[in-house]
Amino acid sequence: MKKSKILMVIGSLLILGLFAFPLWNITLEAPQYPIPLGMNIHINKFSDVHEFDIKNINLMNHYVGMKYIPETIPEFTIFPLVIGFMSLLGVLIGVFANYKWFLLWFVIMSVIGIAGMYDFYLWEYDYGHNLDPKAIMNFKNPDGSPMGFQPPLFGTKHILNFIAHSYPRSGAYMMFAGMMLTLVAFFVGKKEAKVS
C-alpha cells in the first residue's frame, strides 16, 4: 500500500479518539472555590472534572438565572454518528480512492468542525444570555441591560468574580492531528502520482 494511503487511513482512524477522550473543557475559578469547577464536553456527554462539579455549576447558575446544564442535548446523538461515518468514509477513501479524494474528505471534515464550533458558540450564547428575569440575583450592565454570563468560546474571560477558561482537550487534538495527517496524505499522494 502506498505511503499516502497509509497516512489517510491512520488520519481517518485518529478522529475516533473523540469517542475515548474529551473534546473540550470549561473551567471556572473563583475565590469561593479553592478547587476550580470544571466540565468536560465529549461528543456524547458532559462530565465532571471533579465529582459534583456540574451540580455545583448548576447551583451557581440558578442564582443568576442561567439554565441548568442538561443531561443530554441533540448533538450528543448526531455527533457520534457523523464522526463514525467520517472515519469509515476516510478509511474507504484511503484504501480504494485516488489521492484527490483525500483533500475532499479534509474539506468536508473541516466544514463539520467549523459547524460544530459555531453550534458550541450558539449554545454558549443562549446559555449565557437567555436568563430568567425572576432570578434571585439580577446583574445589570452600566447601560441597564441584563449582564450576560457567556463563557469564552476559546481562551479566558473574567465574569464577575469568576475566571472562565475554555480550551480543547485530547479528543480535539487527536481529531486535529488526524485531519492534518489526511492533508499530508494528499500532498504525498500528489507527489507519488508525479513519480509514477
C-alpha atoms as a PDB file:
ATOM      1  CA  MET A   1       0.000   0.000   0.000  1.00  0.00           C
ATOM      2  CA  LYS A   2       1.290   3.469  -0.881  1.00  0.00           C
ATOM      3  CA  LYS A   3       2.506   5.766   1.888  1.00  0.00           C
ATOM      4  CA  SER A   4      -0.221   8.321   1.109  1.00  0.00           C
ATOM      5  CA  LYS A   5      -2.949   5.697   1.529  1.00  0.00           C
ATOM      6  CA  ILE A   6      -1.497   4.535   4.868  1.00  0.00           C
ATOM      7  CA  LEU A   7      -1.414   8.155   6.116  1.00  0.00           C
ATOM      8  CA  MET A   8      -5.017   8.675   5.004  1.00  0.00           C
ATOM      9  CA  VAL A   9      -6.214   5.563   6.828  1.00  0.00           C
ATOM     10  CA  ILE A  10      -4.317   6.433  10.029  1.00  0.00           C
ATOM     11  CA  GLY A  11      -5.575  10.031   9.931  1.00  0.00           C
ATOM     12  CA  SER A  12      -9.166   8.875   9.479  1.00  0.00           C
ATOM     13  CA  LEU A  13      -8.864   6.462  12.407  1.00  0.00           C
ATOM     14  CA  LEU A  14      -7.329   9.102  14.702  1.00  0.00           C
ATOM     15  CA  ILE A  15     -10.582  11.079  14.800  1.00  0.00           C
ATOM     16  CA  LEU A  16     -12.127   8.112  16.646  1.00  0.00           C
ATOM     17  CA  GLY A  17     -10.182   9.388  19.661  1.00  0.00           C
ATOM     18  CA  LEU A  18     -13.216  11.629  20.189  1.00  0.00           C
ATOM     19  CA  PHE A  19     -15.057   8.554  21.481  1.00  0.00           C
ATOM     20  CA  ALA A  20     -12.447   7.969  24.192  1.00  0.00           C
ATOM     21  CA  PHE A  21     -11.295  11.447  25.217  1.00  0.00           C
ATOM     22  CA  PRO A  22     -12.956  14.815  25.966  1.00  0.00           C
ATOM     23  CA  LEU A  23     -13.338  17.273  23.104  1.00  0.00           C
ATOM     24  CA  TRP A  24     -13.406  20.461  25.176  1.00  0.00           C
ATOM     25  CA  ASN A  25     -13.196  21.732  28.763  1.00  0.00           C
ATOM     26  CA  ILE A  26     -14.681  24.707  30.576  1.00  0.00           C
ATOM     27  CA  THR A  27     -13.184  25.550  33.982  1.00  0.00           C
ATOM     28  CA  LEU A  28     -14.394  28.177  36.453  1.00  0.00           C
ATOM     29  CA  GLU A  29     -12.064  29.676  39.043  1.00  0.00           C
ATOM     30  CA  ALA A  30     -13.346  31.778  41.947  1.00  0.00           C
ATOM     31  CA  PRO A  31     -12.172  32.659  45.487  1.00  0.00           C
ATOM     32  CA  GLN A  32     -15.053  30.653  46.998  1.00  0.00           C
ATOM     33  CA  TYR A  33     -13.894  27.509  45.162  1.00  0.00           C
ATOM     34  CA  PRO A  34     -10.322  26.600  46.193  1.00  0.00           C
ATOM     35  CA  ILE A  35     -10.509  23.761  43.670  1.00  0.00           C
ATOM     36  CA  PRO A  36     -11.830  25.165  40.360  1.00  0.00           C
ATOM     37  CA  LEU A  37     -15.069  23.769  38.965  1.00  0.00           C
ATOM     38  CA  GLY A  38     -14.724  22.036  35.627  1.00  0.00           C
ATOM     39  CA  MET A  39     -16.862  20.437  32.957  1.00  0.00           C
ATOM     40  CA  ASN A  40     -15.570  18.255  30.144  1.00  0.00           C
ATOM     41  CA  ILE A  41     -17.511  18.205  26.891  1.00  0.00           C
ATOM     42  CA  HIS A  42     -17.392  14.929  24.967  1.00  0.00           C
ATOM     43  CA  ILE A  43     -19.078  14.202  21.640  1.00  0.00           C
ATOM     44  CA  ASN A  44     -21.788  12.302  23.500  1.00  0.00           C
ATOM     45  CA  LYS A  45     -21.983  13.701  27.061  1.00  0.00           C
ATOM     46  CA  PHE A  46     -20.966  16.281  29.648  1.00  0.00           C
ATOM     47  CA  SER A  47     -18.796  15.059  32.526  1.00  0.00           C
ATOM     48  CA  ASP A  48     -17.432  16.450  35.804  1.00  0.00           C
ATOM     49  CA  VAL A  49     -13.739  17.192  36.176  1.00  0.00           C
ATOM     50  CA  HIS A  50     -14.190  16.596  39.929  1.00  0.00           C
ATOM     51  CA  GLU A  51     -17.174  14.868  41.479  1.00  0.00           C
ATOM     52  CA  PHE A  52     -20.278  17.112  41.638  1.00  0.00           C
ATOM     53  CA  ASP A  53     -18.710  19.936  39.555  1.00  0.00           C
ATOM     54  CA  ILE A  54     -21.684  20.147  37.175  1.00  0.00           C
ATOM     55  CA  LYS A  55     -24.112  20.033  40.125  1.00  0.00           C
ATOM     56  CA  ASN A  56     -22.249  22.950  41.757  1.00  0.00           C
ATOM     57  CA  ILE A  57     -22.163  24.893  38.463  1.00  0.00           C
ATOM     58  CA  ASN A  58     -25.922  24.392  38.145  1.00  0.00           C
ATOM     59  CA  LEU A  59     -26.461  25.652  41.703  1.00  0.00           C
ATOM     60  CA  MET A  60     -24.492  28.809  40.915  1.00  0.00           C
ATOM     61  CA  ASN A  61     -26.309  29.285  37.633  1.00  0.00           C
ATOM     62  CA  HIS A  62     -29.676  29.090  39.387  1.00  0.00           C
ATOM     63  CA  TYR A  63     -28.907  32.254  41.369  1.00  0.00           C
ATOM     64  CA  VAL A  64     -28.184  34.368  38.289  1.00  0.00           C
ATOM     65  CA  GLY A  65     -30.986  32.873  36.166  1.00  0.00           C
ATOM     66  CA  MET A  66     -28.916  30.704  33.842  1.00  0.00           C
ATOM     67  CA  LYS A  67     -30.280  27.414  32.553  1.00  0.00           C
ATOM     68  CA  TYR A  68     -29.173  24.148  34.083  1.00  0.00           C
ATOM     69  CA  ILE A  69     -26.629  22.170  32.120  1.00  0.00           C
ATOM     70  CA  PRO A  70     -28.796  19.385  30.679  1.00  0.00           C
ATOM     71  CA  GLU A  71     -28.133  15.673  30.942  1.00  0.00           C
ATOM     72  CA  THR A  72     -28.148  15.431  27.162  1.00  0.00           C
ATOM     73  CA  ILE A  73     -28.530  17.560  24.036  1.00  0.00           C
ATOM     74  CA  PRO A  74     -29.482  16.551  20.449  1.00  0.00           C
ATOM     75  CA  GLU A  75     -25.867  16.972  19.327  1.00  0.00           C
ATOM     76  CA  PHE A  76     -24.877  14.026  21.550  1.00  0.00           C
ATOM     77  CA  THR A  77     -26.856  11.763  19.227  1.00  0.00           C
ATOM     78  CA  ILE A  78     -25.758  13.435  15.981  1.00  0.00           C
ATOM     79  CA  PHE A  79     -22.010  13.960  16.544  1.00  0.00           C
ATOM     80  CA  PRO A  80     -21.072  10.308  17.220  1.00  0.00           C
ATOM     81  CA  LEU A  81     -22.873   9.219  14.040  1.00  0.00           C
ATOM     82  CA  VAL A  82     -21.120  11.915  11.980  1.00  0.00           C
ATOM     83  CA  ILE A  83     -17.661  11.138  13.388  1.00  0.00           C
ATOM     84  CA  GLY A  84     -18.147   7.374  12.967  1.00  0.00           C
ATOM     85  CA  PHE A  85     -19.318   7.858   9.376  1.00  0.00           C
ATOM     86  CA  MET A  86     -16.445  10.233   8.511  1.00  0.00           C
ATOM     87  CA  SER A  87     -13.868   7.848   9.956  1.00  0.00           C
ATOM     88  CA  LEU A  88     -15.263   4.916   7.967  1.00  0.00           C
ATOM     89  CA  LEU A  89     -15.503   7.047   4.827  1.00  0.00           C
ATOM     90  CA  GLY A  90     -11.899   8.197   5.277  1.00  0.00           C
ATOM     91  CA  VAL A  91     -10.647   4.625   5.618  1.00  0.00           C
ATOM     92  CA  LEU A  92     -12.565   3.560   2.483  1.00  0.00           C
ATOM     93  CA  ILE A  93     -11.219   6.558   0.551  1.00  0.00           C
ATOM     94  CA  GLY A  94      -7.713   5.776   1.799  1.00  0.00           C
ATOM     95  CA  VAL A  95      -7.899   2.170   0.634  1.00  0.00           C
ATOM     96  CA  PHE A  96      -9.835   2.479  -2.622  1.00  0.00           C
ATOM     97  CA  ALA A  97      -9.802   6.074  -3.920  1.00  0.00           C
ATOM     98  CA  ASN A  98      -7.446   8.417  -5.739  1.00  0.00           C
ATOM     99  CA  TYR A  99      -5.410  10.853  -3.601  1.00  0.00           C
ATOM    100  CA  LYS A 100      -7.597  13.762  -4.820  1.00  0.00           C
ATOM    101  CA  TRP A 101     -10.414  12.366  -2.664  1.00  0.00           C
ATOM    102  CA  PHE A 102      -8.199  12.833   0.406  1.00  0.00           C
ATOM    103  CA  LEU A 103      -8.497  16.602   0.007  1.00  0.00           C
ATOM    104  CA  LEU A 104     -12.277  16.397  -0.392  1.00  0.00           C
ATOM    105  CA  TRP A 105     -12.513  14.399   2.859  1.00  0.00           C
ATOM    106  CA  PHE A 106     -10.339  17.007   4.615  1.00  0.00           C
ATOM    107  CA  VAL A 107     -12.556  19.870   3.374  1.00  0.00           C
ATOM    108  CA  ILE A 108     -15.767  18.108   4.459  1.00  0.00           C
ATOM    109  CA  MET A 109     -14.272  17.348   7.880  1.00  0.00           C
ATOM    110  CA  SER A 110     -13.150  20.995   8.212  1.00  0.00           C
ATOM    111  CA  VAL A 111     -16.681  22.201   7.431  1.00  0.00           C
ATOM    112  CA  ILE A 112     -18.052  19.790  10.050  1.00  0.00           C
ATOM    113  CA  GLY A 113     -15.518  21.093  12.581  1.00  0.00           C
ATOM    114  CA  ILE A 114     -16.417  24.732  11.876  1.00  0.00           C
ATOM    115  CA  ALA A 115     -20.144  23.901  12.105  1.00  0.00           C
ATOM    116  CA  GLY A 116     -19.502  22.161  15.431  1.00  0.00           C
ATOM    117  CA  MET A 117     -17.670  25.208  16.821  1.00  0.00           C
ATOM    118  CA  TYR A 118     -20.464  27.505  15.630  1.00  0.00           C
ATOM    119  CA  ASP A 119     -23.041  25.259  17.296  1.00  0.00           C
ATOM    120  CA  PHE A 120     -20.962  25.371  20.501  1.00  0.00           C
ATOM    121  CA  TYR A 121     -20.882  29.188  20.309  1.00  0.00           C
ATOM    122  CA  LEU A 122     -24.675  29.355  19.862  1.00  0.00           C
ATOM    123  CA  TRP A 123     -25.148  27.006  22.812  1.00  0.00           C
ATOM    124  CA  GLU A 124     -22.837  29.149  24.979  1.00  0.00           C
ATOM    125  CA  TYR A 125     -24.542  32.360  23.860  1.00  0.00           C
ATOM    126  CA  ASP A 126     -28.027  31.076  24.718  1.00  0.00           C
ATOM    127  CA  TYR A 127     -26.729  29.637  27.975  1.00  0.00           C
ATOM    128  CA  GLY A 128     -25.111  32.939  28.994  1.00  0.00           C
ATOM    129  CA  HIS A 129     -27.709  35.435  27.742  1.00  0.00           C
ATOM    130  CA  ASN A 130     -31.138  33.803  27.915  1.00  0.00           C
ATOM    131  CA  LEU A 131     -31.533  34.448  31.651  1.00  0.00           C
ATOM    132  CA  ASP A 132     -34.554  34.060  33.914  1.00  0.00           C
ATOM    133  CA  PRO A 133     -35.737  37.628  34.739  1.00  0.00           C
ATOM    134  CA  LYS A 134     -37.027  36.334  38.095  1.00  0.00           C
ATOM    135  CA  ALA A 135     -33.596  35.092  39.187  1.00  0.00           C
ATOM    136  CA  ILE A 136     -32.524  35.625  42.795  1.00  0.00           C
ATOM    137  CA  MET A 137     -29.582  37.788  41.666  1.00  0.00           C
ATOM    138  CA  ASN A 138     -30.116  40.143  38.764  1.00  0.00           C
ATOM    139  CA  PHE A 139     -26.929  41.802  37.481  1.00  0.00           C
ATOM    140  CA  LYS A 140     -27.057  44.736  35.082  1.00  0.00           C
ATOM    141  CA  ASN A 141     -24.533  46.326  32.745  1.00  0.00           C
ATOM    142  CA  PRO A 142     -23.776  50.060  33.190  1.00  0.00           C
ATOM    143  CA  ASP A 143     -26.347  50.815  30.458  1.00  0.00           C
ATOM    144  CA  GLY A 144     -29.064  48.962  32.405  1.00  0.00           C
ATOM    145  CA  SER A 145     -29.213  45.910  30.124  1.00  0.00           C
ATOM    146  CA  PRO A 146     -29.046  42.431  31.712  1.00  0.00           C
ATOM    147  CA  MET A 147     -25.471  41.232  32.206  1.00  0.00           C
ATOM    148  CA  GLY A 148     -24.513  38.174  30.166  1.00  0.00           C
ATOM    149  CA  PHE A 149     -22.560  35.263  31.571  1.00  0.00           C
ATOM    150  CA  GLN A 150     -21.378  33.644  28.352  1.00  0.00           C
ATOM    151  CA  PRO A 151     -18.147  31.676  28.813  1.00  0.00           C
ATOM    152  CA  PRO A 152     -15.491  32.216  26.137  1.00  0.00           C
ATOM    153  CA  LEU A 153     -15.542  30.038  23.036  1.00  0.00           C
ATOM    154  CA  PHE A 154     -11.762  29.776  23.298  1.00  0.00           C
ATOM    155  CA  GLY A 155      -9.499  31.348  25.889  1.00  0.00           C
ATOM    156  CA  THR A 156     -10.014  33.037  29.255  1.00  0.00           C
ATOM    157  CA  LYS A 157     -12.643  35.559  30.338  1.00  0.00           C
ATOM    158  CA  HIS A 158     -13.472  37.348  33.615  1.00  0.00           C
ATOM    159  CA  ILE A 159     -17.150  37.091  34.601  1.00  0.00           C
ATOM    160  CA  LEU A 160     -17.851  38.928  37.893  1.00  0.00           C
ATOM    161  CA  ASN A 161     -15.536  37.233  40.422  1.00  0.00           C
ATOM    162  CA  PHE A 162     -15.057  34.171  38.210  1.00  0.00           C
ATOM    163  CA  ILE A 163     -12.338  33.439  35.695  1.00  0.00           C
ATOM    164  CA  ALA A 164     -13.682  31.149  32.966  1.00  0.00           C
ATOM    165  CA  HIS A 165     -11.323  29.096  30.831  1.00  0.00           C
ATOM    166  CA  SER A 166     -12.407  27.300  27.649  1.00  0.00           C
ATOM    167  CA  TYR A 167      -9.884  25.121  25.824  1.00  0.00           C
ATOM    168  CA  PRO A 168      -9.709  21.982  23.660  1.00  0.00           C
ATOM    169  CA  ARG A 169      -8.791  18.653  25.215  1.00  0.00           C
ATOM    170  CA  SER A 170      -7.098  15.487  23.970  1.00  0.00           C
ATOM    171  CA  GLY A 171     -10.033  14.372  21.784  1.00  0.00           C
ATOM    172  CA  ALA A 172      -9.858  17.649  19.849  1.00  0.00           C
ATOM    173  CA  TYR A 173      -6.082  17.353  19.481  1.00  0.00           C
ATOM    174  CA  MET A 174      -6.436  13.810  18.119  1.00  0.00           C
ATOM    175  CA  MET A 175      -9.065  14.992  15.636  1.00  0.00           C
ATOM    176  CA  PHE A 176      -6.828  17.878  14.540  1.00  0.00           C
ATOM    177  CA  ALA A 177      -3.803  15.582  14.197  1.00  0.00           C
ATOM    178  CA  GLY A 178      -5.860  13.112  12.160  1.00  0.00           C
ATOM    179  CA  MET A 179      -7.111  15.843   9.852  1.00  0.00           C
ATOM    180  CA  MET A 180      -3.607  17.219   9.349  1.00  0.00           C
ATOM    181  CA  LEU A 181      -2.385  13.716   8.541  1.00  0.00           C
ATOM    182  CA  THR A 182      -5.019  13.384   5.801  1.00  0.00           C
ATOM    183  CA  LEU A 183      -3.876  16.719   4.366  1.00  0.00           C
ATOM    184  CA  VAL A 184      -0.281  15.467   4.377  1.00  0.00           C
ATOM    185  CA  ALA A 185      -1.562  12.277   2.694  1.00  0.00           C
ATOM    186  CA  PHE A 186      -2.996  14.388  -0.129  1.00  0.00           C
ATOM    187  CA  PHE A 187       0.366  16.078  -0.837  1.00  0.00           C
ATOM    188  CA  VAL A 188       2.261  12.791  -0.527  1.00  0.00           C
ATOM    189  CA  GLY A 189      -0.233  11.224  -2.940  1.00  0.00           C
ATOM    190  CA  LYS A 190       0.224  14.108  -5.359  1.00  0.00           C
ATOM    191  CA  LYS A 191       3.987  13.589  -5.253  1.00  0.00           C
ATOM    192  CA  GLU A 192       3.583   9.814  -5.721  1.00  0.00           C
ATOM    193  CA  ALA A 193       1.360  10.422  -8.771  1.00  0.00           C
ATOM    194  CA  LYS A 194       4.052  12.584 -10.405  1.00  0.00           C
ATOM    195  CA  VAL A 195       6.734   9.953  -9.839  1.00  0.00           C
ATOM    196  CA  SER A 196       4.695   7.030 -11.207  1.00  0.00           C
END
